[in-house]
Structures are given as C-alpha cells and as structure tokens.
Coordinates of N, CA and C in Angstrom, one line a residue:
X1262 N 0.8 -1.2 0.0 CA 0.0 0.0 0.0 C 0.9 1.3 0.0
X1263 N 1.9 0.9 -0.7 CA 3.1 2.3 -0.3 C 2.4 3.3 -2.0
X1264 N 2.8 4.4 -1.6 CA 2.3 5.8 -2.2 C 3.4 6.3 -3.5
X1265 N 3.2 6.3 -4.6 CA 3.7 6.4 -5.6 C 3.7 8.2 -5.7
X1266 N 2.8 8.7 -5.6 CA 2.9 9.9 -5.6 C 1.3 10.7 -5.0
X1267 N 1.2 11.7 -4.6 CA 0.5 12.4 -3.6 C -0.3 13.7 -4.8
X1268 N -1.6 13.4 -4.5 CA -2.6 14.8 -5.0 C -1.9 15.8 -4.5
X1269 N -1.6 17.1 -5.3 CA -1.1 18.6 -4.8 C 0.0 18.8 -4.7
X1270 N 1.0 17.7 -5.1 CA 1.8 17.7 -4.8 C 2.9 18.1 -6.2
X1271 N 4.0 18.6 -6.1 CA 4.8 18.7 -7.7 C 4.7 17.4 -7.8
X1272 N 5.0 17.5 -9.6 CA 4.2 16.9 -10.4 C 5.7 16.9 -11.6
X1273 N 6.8 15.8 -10.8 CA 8.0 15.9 -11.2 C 8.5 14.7 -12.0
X1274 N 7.5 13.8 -11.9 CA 7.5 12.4 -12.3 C 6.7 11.6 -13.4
X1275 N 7.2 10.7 -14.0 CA 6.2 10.0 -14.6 C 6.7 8.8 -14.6
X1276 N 5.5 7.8 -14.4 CA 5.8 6.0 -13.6 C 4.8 5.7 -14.5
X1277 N 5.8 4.1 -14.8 CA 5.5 3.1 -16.1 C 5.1 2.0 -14.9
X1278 N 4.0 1.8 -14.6 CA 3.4 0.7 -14.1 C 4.1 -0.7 -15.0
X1279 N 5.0 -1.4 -14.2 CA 5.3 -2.8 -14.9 C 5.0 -4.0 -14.2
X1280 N 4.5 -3.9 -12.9 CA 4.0 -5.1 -12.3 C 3.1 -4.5 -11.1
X1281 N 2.0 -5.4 -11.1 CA 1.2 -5.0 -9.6 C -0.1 -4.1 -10.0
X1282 N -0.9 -3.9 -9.0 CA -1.9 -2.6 -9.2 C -2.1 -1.5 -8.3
X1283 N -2.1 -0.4 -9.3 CA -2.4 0.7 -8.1 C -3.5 1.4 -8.1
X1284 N -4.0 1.9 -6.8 CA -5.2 2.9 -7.1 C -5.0 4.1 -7.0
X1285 N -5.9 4.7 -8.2 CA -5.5 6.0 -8.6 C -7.3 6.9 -7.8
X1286 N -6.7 8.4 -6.8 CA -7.6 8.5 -6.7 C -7.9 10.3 -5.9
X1287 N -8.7 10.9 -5.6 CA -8.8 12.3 -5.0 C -9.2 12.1 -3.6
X1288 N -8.9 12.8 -3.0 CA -9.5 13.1 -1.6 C -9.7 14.6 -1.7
X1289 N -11.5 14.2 -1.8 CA -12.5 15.6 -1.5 C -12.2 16.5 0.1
X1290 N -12.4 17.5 -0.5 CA -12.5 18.6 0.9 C -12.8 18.2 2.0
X1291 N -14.0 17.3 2.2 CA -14.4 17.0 3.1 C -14.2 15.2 3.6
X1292 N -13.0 15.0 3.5 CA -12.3 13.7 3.6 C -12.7 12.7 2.5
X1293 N -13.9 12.3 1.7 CA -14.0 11.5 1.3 C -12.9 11.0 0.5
X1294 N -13.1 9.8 -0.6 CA -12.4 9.3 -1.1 C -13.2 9.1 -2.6
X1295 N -12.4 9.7 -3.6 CA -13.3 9.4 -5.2 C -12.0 8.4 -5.7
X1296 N -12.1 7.1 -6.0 CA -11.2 6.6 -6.6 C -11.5 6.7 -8.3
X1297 N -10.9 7.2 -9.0 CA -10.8 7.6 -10.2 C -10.2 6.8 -11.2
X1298 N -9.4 6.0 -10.9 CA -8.9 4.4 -11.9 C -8.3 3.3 -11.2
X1299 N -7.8 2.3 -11.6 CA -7.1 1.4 -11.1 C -5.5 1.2 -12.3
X1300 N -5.0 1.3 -12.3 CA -3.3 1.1 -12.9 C -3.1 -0.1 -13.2
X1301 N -3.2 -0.7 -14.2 CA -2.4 -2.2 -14.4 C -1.0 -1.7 -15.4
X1302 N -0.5 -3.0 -15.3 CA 1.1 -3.0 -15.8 C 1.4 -2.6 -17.3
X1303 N 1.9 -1.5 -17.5 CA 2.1 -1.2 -18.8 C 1.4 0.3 -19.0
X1304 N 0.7 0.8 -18.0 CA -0.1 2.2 -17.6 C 0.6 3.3 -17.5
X1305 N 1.0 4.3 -17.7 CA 1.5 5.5 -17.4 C 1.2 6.1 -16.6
X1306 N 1.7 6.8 -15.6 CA 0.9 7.8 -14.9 C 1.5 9.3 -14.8
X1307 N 0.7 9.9 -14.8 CA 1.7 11.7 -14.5 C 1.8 12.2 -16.0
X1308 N 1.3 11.9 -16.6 CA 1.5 11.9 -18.1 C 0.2 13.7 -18.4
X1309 N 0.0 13.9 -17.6 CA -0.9 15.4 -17.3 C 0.2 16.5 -17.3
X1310 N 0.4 18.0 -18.2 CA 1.0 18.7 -18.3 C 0.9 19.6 -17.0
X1311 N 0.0 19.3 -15.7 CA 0.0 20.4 -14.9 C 1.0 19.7 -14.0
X1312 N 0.7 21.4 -13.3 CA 2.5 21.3 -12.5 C 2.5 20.7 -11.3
X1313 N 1.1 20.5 -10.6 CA 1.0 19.5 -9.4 C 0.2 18.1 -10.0
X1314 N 0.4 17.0 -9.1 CA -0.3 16.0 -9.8 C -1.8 16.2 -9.2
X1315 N -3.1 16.1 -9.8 CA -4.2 16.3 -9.3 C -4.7 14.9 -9.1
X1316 N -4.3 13.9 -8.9 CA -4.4 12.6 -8.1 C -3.5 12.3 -7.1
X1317 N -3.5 10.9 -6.1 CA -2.7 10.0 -5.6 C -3.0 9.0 -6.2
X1318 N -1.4 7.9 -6.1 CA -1.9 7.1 -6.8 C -1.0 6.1 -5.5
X1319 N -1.7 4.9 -4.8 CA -1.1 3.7 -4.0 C -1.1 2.4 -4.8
X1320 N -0.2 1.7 -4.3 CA -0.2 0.3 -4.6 C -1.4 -0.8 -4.0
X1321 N -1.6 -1.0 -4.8 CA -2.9 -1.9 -4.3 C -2.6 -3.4 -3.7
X1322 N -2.0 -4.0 -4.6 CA -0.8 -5.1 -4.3 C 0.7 -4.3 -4.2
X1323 N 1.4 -5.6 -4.5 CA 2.5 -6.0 -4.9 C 3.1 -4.8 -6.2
X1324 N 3.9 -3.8 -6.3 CA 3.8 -3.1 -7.3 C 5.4 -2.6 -7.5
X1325 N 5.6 -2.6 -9.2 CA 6.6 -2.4 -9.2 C 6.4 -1.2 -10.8
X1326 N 7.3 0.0 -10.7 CA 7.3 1.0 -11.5 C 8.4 1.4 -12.0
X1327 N 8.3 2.2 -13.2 CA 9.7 3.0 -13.5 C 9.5 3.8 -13.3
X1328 N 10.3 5.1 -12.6 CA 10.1 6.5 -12.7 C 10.9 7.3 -13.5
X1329 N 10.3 8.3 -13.9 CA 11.5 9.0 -15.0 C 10.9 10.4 -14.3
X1330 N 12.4 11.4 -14.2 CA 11.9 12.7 -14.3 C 10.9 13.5 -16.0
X1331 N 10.5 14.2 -15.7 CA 9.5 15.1 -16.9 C 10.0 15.3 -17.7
X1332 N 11.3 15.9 -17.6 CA 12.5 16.4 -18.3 C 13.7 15.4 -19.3
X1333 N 13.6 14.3 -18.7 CA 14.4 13.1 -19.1 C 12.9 12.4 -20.2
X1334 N 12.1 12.4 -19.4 CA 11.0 11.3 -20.5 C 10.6 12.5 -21.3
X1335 N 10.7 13.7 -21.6 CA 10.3 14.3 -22.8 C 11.2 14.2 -23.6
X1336 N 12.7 14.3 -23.0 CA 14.0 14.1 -24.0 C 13.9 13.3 -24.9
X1337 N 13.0 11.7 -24.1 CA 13.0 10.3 -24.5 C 12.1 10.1 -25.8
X1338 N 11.1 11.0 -25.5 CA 10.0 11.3 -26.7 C 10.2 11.6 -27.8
X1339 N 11.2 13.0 -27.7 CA 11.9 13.3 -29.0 C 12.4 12.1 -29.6
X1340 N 13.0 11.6 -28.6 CA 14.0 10.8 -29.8 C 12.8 9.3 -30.5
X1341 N 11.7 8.9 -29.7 CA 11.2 7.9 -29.9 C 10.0 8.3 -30.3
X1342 N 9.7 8.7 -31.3 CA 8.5 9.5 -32.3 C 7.3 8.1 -32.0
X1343 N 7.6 6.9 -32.1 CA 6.5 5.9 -32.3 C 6.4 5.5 -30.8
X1344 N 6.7 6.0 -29.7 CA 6.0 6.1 -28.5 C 5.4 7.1 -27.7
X1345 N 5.6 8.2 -28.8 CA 5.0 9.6 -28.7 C 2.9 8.9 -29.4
X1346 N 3.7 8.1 -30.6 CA 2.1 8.2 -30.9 C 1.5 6.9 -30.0
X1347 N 2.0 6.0 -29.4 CA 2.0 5.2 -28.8 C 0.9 5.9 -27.0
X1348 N 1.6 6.4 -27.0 CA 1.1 7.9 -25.6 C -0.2 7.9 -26.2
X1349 N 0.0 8.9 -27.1 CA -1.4 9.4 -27.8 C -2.5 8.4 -27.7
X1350 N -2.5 7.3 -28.4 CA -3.8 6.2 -28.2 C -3.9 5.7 -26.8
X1351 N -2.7 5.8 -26.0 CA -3.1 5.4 -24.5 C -3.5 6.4 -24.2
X1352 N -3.6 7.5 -24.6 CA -4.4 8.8 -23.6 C -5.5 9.1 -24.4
X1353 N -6.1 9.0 -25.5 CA -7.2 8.7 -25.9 C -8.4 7.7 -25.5
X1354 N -7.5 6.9 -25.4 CA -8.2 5.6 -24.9 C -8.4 5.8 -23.6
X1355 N -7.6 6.6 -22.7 CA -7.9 6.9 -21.3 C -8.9 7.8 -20.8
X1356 N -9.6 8.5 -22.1 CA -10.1 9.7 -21.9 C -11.5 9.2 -22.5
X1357 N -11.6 8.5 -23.1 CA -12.7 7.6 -23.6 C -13.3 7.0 -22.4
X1358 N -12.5 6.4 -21.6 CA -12.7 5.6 -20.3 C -13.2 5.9 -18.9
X1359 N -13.2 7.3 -19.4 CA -13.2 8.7 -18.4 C -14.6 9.0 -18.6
X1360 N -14.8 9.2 -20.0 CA -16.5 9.7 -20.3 C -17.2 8.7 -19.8
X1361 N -17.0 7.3 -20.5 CA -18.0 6.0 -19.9 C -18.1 6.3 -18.1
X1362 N -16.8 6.4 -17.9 CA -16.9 6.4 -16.1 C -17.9 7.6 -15.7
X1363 N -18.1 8.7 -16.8 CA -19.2 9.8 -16.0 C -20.3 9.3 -16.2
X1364 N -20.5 8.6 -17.5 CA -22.2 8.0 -17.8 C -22.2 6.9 -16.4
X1365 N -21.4 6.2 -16.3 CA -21.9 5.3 -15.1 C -22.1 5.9 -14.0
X1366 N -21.1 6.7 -13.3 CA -21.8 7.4 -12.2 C -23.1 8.3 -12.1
X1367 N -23.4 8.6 -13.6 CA -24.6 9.6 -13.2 C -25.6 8.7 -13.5
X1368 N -25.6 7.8 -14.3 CA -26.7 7.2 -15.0 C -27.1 5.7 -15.0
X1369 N -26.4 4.8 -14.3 CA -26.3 3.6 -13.8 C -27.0 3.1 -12.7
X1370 N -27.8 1.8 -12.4 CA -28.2 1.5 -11.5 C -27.1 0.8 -10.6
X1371 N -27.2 0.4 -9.4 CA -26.1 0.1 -8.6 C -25.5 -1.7 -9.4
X1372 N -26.4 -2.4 -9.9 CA -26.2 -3.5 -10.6 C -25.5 -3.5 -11.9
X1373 N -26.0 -2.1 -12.3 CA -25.1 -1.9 -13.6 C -23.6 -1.5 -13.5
X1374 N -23.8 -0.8 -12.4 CA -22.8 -0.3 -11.6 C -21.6 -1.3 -12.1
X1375 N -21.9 -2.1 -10.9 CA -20.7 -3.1 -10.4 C -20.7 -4.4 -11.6
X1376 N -21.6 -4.6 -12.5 CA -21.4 -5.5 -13.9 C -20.9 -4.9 -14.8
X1377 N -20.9 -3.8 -14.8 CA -19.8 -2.6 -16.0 C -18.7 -2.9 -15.9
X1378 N -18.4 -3.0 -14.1 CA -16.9 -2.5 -13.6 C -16.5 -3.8 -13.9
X1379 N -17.2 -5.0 -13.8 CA -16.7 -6.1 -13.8 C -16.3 -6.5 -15.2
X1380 N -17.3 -6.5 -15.8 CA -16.9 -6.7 -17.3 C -15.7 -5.5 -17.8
X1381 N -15.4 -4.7 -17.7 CA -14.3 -3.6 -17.9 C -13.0 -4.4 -17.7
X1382 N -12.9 -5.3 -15.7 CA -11.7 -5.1 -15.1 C -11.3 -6.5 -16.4
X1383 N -12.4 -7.6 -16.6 CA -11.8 -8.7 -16.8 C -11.2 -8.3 -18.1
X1384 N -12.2 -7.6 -19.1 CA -11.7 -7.4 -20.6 C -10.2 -6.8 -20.2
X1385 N -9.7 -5.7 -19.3 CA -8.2 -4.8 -19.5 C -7.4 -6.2 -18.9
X1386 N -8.0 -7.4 -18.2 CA -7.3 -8.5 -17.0 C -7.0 -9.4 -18.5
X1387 N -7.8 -9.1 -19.3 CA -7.9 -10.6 -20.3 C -6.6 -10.2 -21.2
X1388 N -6.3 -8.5 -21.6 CA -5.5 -8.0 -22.5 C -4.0 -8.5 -22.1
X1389 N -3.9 -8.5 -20.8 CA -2.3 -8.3 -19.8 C -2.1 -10.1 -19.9
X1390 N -2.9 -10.8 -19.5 CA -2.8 -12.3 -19.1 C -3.6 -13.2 -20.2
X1391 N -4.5 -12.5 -20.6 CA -5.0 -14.0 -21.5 C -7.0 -13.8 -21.3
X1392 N -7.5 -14.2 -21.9 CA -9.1 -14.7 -21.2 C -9.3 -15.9 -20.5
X1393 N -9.9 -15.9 -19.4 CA -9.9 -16.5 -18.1 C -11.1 -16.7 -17.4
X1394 N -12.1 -17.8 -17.0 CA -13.1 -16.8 -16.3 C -13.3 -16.9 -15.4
X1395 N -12.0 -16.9 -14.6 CA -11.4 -16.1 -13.6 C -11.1 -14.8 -13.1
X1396 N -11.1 -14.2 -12.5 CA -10.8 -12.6 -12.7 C -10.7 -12.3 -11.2
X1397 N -8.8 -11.7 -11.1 CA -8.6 -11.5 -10.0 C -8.8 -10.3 -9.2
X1398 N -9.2 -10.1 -8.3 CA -9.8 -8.2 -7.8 C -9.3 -7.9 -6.9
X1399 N -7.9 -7.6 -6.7 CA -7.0 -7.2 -5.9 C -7.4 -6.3 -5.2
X1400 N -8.3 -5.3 -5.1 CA -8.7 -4.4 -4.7 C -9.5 -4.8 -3.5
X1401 N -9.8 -3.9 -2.9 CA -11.2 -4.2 -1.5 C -12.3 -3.7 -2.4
X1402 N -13.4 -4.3 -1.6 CA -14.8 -4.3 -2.2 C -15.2 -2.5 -1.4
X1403 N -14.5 -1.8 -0.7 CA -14.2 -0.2 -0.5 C -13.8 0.3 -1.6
X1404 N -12.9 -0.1 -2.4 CA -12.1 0.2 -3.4 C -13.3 0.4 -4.5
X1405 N -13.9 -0.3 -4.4 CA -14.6 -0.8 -6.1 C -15.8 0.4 -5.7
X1406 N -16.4 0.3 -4.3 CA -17.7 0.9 -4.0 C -17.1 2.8 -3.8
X1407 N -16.2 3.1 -3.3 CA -15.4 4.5 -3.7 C -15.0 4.5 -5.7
X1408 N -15.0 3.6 -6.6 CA -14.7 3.6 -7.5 C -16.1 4.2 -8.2
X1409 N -17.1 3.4 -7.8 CA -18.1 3.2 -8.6 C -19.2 4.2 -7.8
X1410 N -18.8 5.1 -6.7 CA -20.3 6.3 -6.0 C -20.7 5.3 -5.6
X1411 N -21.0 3.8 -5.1 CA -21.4 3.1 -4.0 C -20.6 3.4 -2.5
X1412 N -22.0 2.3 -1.6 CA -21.1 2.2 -0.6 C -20.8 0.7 -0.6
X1413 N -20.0 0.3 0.4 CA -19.7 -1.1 0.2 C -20.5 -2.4 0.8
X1414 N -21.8 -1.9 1.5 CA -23.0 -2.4 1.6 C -23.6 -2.5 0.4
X1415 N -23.9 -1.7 -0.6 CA -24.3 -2.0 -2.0 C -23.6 -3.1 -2.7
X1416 N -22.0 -2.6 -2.8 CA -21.1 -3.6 -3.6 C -21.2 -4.9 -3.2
X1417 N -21.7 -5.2 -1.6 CA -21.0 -6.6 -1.0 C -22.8 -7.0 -1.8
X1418 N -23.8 -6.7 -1.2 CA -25.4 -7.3 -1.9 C -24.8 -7.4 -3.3
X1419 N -24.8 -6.5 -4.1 CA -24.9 -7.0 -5.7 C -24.2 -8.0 -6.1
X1420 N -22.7 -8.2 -5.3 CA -22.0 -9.5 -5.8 C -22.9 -10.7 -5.2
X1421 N -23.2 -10.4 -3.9 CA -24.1 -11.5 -3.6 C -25.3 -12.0 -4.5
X1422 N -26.0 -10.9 -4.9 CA -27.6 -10.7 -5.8 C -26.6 -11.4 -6.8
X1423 N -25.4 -11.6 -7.4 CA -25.0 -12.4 -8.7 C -24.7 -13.3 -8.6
X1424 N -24.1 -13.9 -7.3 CA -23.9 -15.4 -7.5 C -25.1 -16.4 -6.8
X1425 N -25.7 -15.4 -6.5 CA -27.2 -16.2 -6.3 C -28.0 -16.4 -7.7
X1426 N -27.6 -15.5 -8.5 CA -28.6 -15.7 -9.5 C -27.2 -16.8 -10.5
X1427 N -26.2 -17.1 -10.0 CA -25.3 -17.8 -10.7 C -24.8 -16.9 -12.2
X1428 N -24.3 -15.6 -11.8 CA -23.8 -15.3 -12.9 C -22.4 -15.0 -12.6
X1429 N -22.1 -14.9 -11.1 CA -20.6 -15.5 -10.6 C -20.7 -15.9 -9.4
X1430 N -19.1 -16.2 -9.6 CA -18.9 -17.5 -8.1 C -17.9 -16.4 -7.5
X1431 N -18.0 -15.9 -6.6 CA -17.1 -15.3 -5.5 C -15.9 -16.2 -5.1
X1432 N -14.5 -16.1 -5.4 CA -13.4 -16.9 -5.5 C -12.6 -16.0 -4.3
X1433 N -11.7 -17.1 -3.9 CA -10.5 -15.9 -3.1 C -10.0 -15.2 -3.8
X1434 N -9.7 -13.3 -3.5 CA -9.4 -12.3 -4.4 C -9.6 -12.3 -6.1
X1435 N -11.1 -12.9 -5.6 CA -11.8 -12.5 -7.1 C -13.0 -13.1 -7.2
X1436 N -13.5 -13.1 -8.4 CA -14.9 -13.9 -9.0 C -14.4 -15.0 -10.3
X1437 N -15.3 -15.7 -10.1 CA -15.1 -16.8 -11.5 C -16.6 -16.3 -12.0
X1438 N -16.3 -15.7 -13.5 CA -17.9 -15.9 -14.2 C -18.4 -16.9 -14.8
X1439 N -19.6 -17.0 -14.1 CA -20.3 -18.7 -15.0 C -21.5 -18.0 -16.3
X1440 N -21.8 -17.0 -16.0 CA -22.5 -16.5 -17.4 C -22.4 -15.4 -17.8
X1441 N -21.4 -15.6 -18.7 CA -20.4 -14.0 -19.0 C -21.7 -13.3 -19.6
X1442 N -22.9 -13.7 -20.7 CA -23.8 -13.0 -21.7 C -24.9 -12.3 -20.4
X1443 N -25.1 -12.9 -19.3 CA -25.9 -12.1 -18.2 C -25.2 -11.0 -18.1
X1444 N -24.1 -11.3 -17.2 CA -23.1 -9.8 -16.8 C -23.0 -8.7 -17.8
X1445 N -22.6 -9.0 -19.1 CA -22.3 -8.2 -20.3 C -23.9 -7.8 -20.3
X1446 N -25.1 -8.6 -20.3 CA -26.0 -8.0 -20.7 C -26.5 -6.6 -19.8
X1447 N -26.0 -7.2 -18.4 CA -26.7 -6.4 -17.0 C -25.6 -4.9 -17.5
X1448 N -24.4 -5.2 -17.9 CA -23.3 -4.4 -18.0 C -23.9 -2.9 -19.4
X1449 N -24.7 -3.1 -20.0 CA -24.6 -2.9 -21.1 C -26.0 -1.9 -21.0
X1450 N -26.7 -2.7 -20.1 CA -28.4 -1.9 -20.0 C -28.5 -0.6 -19.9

C-alpha cells in the first residue's frame, strides 16, 4: 500500500506501471475518497501537463514501477517519435474511459454499476494475461464501491444478488464468471 505519488503535490514524475496494481484516486474537501482508476502494468501515470499531480496514486498489491523525471521522459519522446504516438492512443483511450466512467456514475443502477466494472476489469485483466473466467480483484470491495459512488453495503449485496442468481462464483481475491452474456447484458443496460 506504499504511495507512488500524492494529490497537490509537484508533479516531477512519470511512472510506467510494470507489475502489480495501483489505485489512482482524489481526496474531496471533506475527507472522502473518489477513486478515479485502477493502474495495471504497462499504464502511465503523470503523463498530465499540470505542474501538481491532481491525483494520488497507491499500490494496491505488490507493485513495481519506472520512474523517470519530466524532463528526461520528454527528451525520451523526442527521440522515440512511435511512442510519442503510442502515448497518444493510450491517452485517448484513457479519456474515452473517463466519459464512460461519467455516464456510469450519473446514469447507472447500482447493478449496472458493479457488472460494467466487472466486465471492464476482466476485458483490461484478459489483454495483460490472456481470457480466463477467472478474474482476480486485488482491490477491497471499499475500493470498487469508492470507484463506482457506491457504498460497500451496495457492492458486498450485488456481488451476492449475482452469484445467487449464478452469474458469478465469488473466488478468493476475485470472482469466476459462469455466465459471462448475463453480466455483459446487465453491464450494457
């Protein structure tokens, strides 16, 4: 759970997630917690032109990073034009992921909620490892319900409301899906 870098703080860094997960997230005025992404390996972070970072971002597990100063990875850019455009579709694609995340919080039922998230983590879990239907959730079921504007009374019932209805099996640090076309469907509504 160690701290990769701090909301408000200079914004001197940029970390290449290569092993582990981290959560990326704000702490509102009034203490809460908005967790705002989760980091898998191969992720960028700090990659934002302002001069403080406007997140924190912790290890969730096991986590291992590169850091580069701002100044050294822009040098790096020049010289490596095809991971300049490489950046570009990961921050497109980041910002794409960003909109869906506003339609879910304003416009989701708490079921769709947590079947979005699910379907989401396994598809980015399936790109890194393979398809599985298995799906590991390193995270606390806190994590998921600060992710998603639930509380974690909501989160803990709807995983339960799914493997009662047998659309997953609740596994240690994770779920196994037994009917991926429910979830996707519930995910999708």
């Amino acid at each position: 759970r160690s701290t990769l870098f701090t909301q408000d703080e200079p914004a001197n860094s940029v970390f290449n997630l290569t092993g582990g997960v981290a959560r990326l997230y704000k702490l509102l005025p009034d203490g809460r917690r908005q967790i705002v992404g989760f980091a898998l390996p191969g992720d960028f972070l700090g990659l934002a032109m302002a001069k403080q970072n406007g997140f924190s971002a912790d290890a969730v597990d096991a986590v291992e990073a590169c850091r580069f100063s701002r100044e050294e990875f822009a040098d790096f850019l020049h010289k490596k034009p095809h991971l300049l455009q490489r950046l570009h579709e990961f921050t497109s694609h980041e910002l794409s992921i960003a909109q869906d995340q506003m339609v879910l919080l304003g416009r989701r039922t708490a079921e769709e909620k947590v079947a979005s998230f699910l379907v989401n983590w396994r598809d980015r879990w399936a790109r890194l490892k393979g398809r599985s239907v298995t799906v590991p959730l390193p995270m606390s079921r806190q994590d998921i319900a600060d992710y998603l504007g639930l509380t974690i009374e909501t989160v803990s019932r709807t995983f339960s409301r799914l493997a009662k209805d047998k659309t997953i099996v609740i596994v240690p640090d994770g779920i196994r899906v037994l009917n991926a076309p429910r979830m996707e469907g519930i995910a999708v509504a």
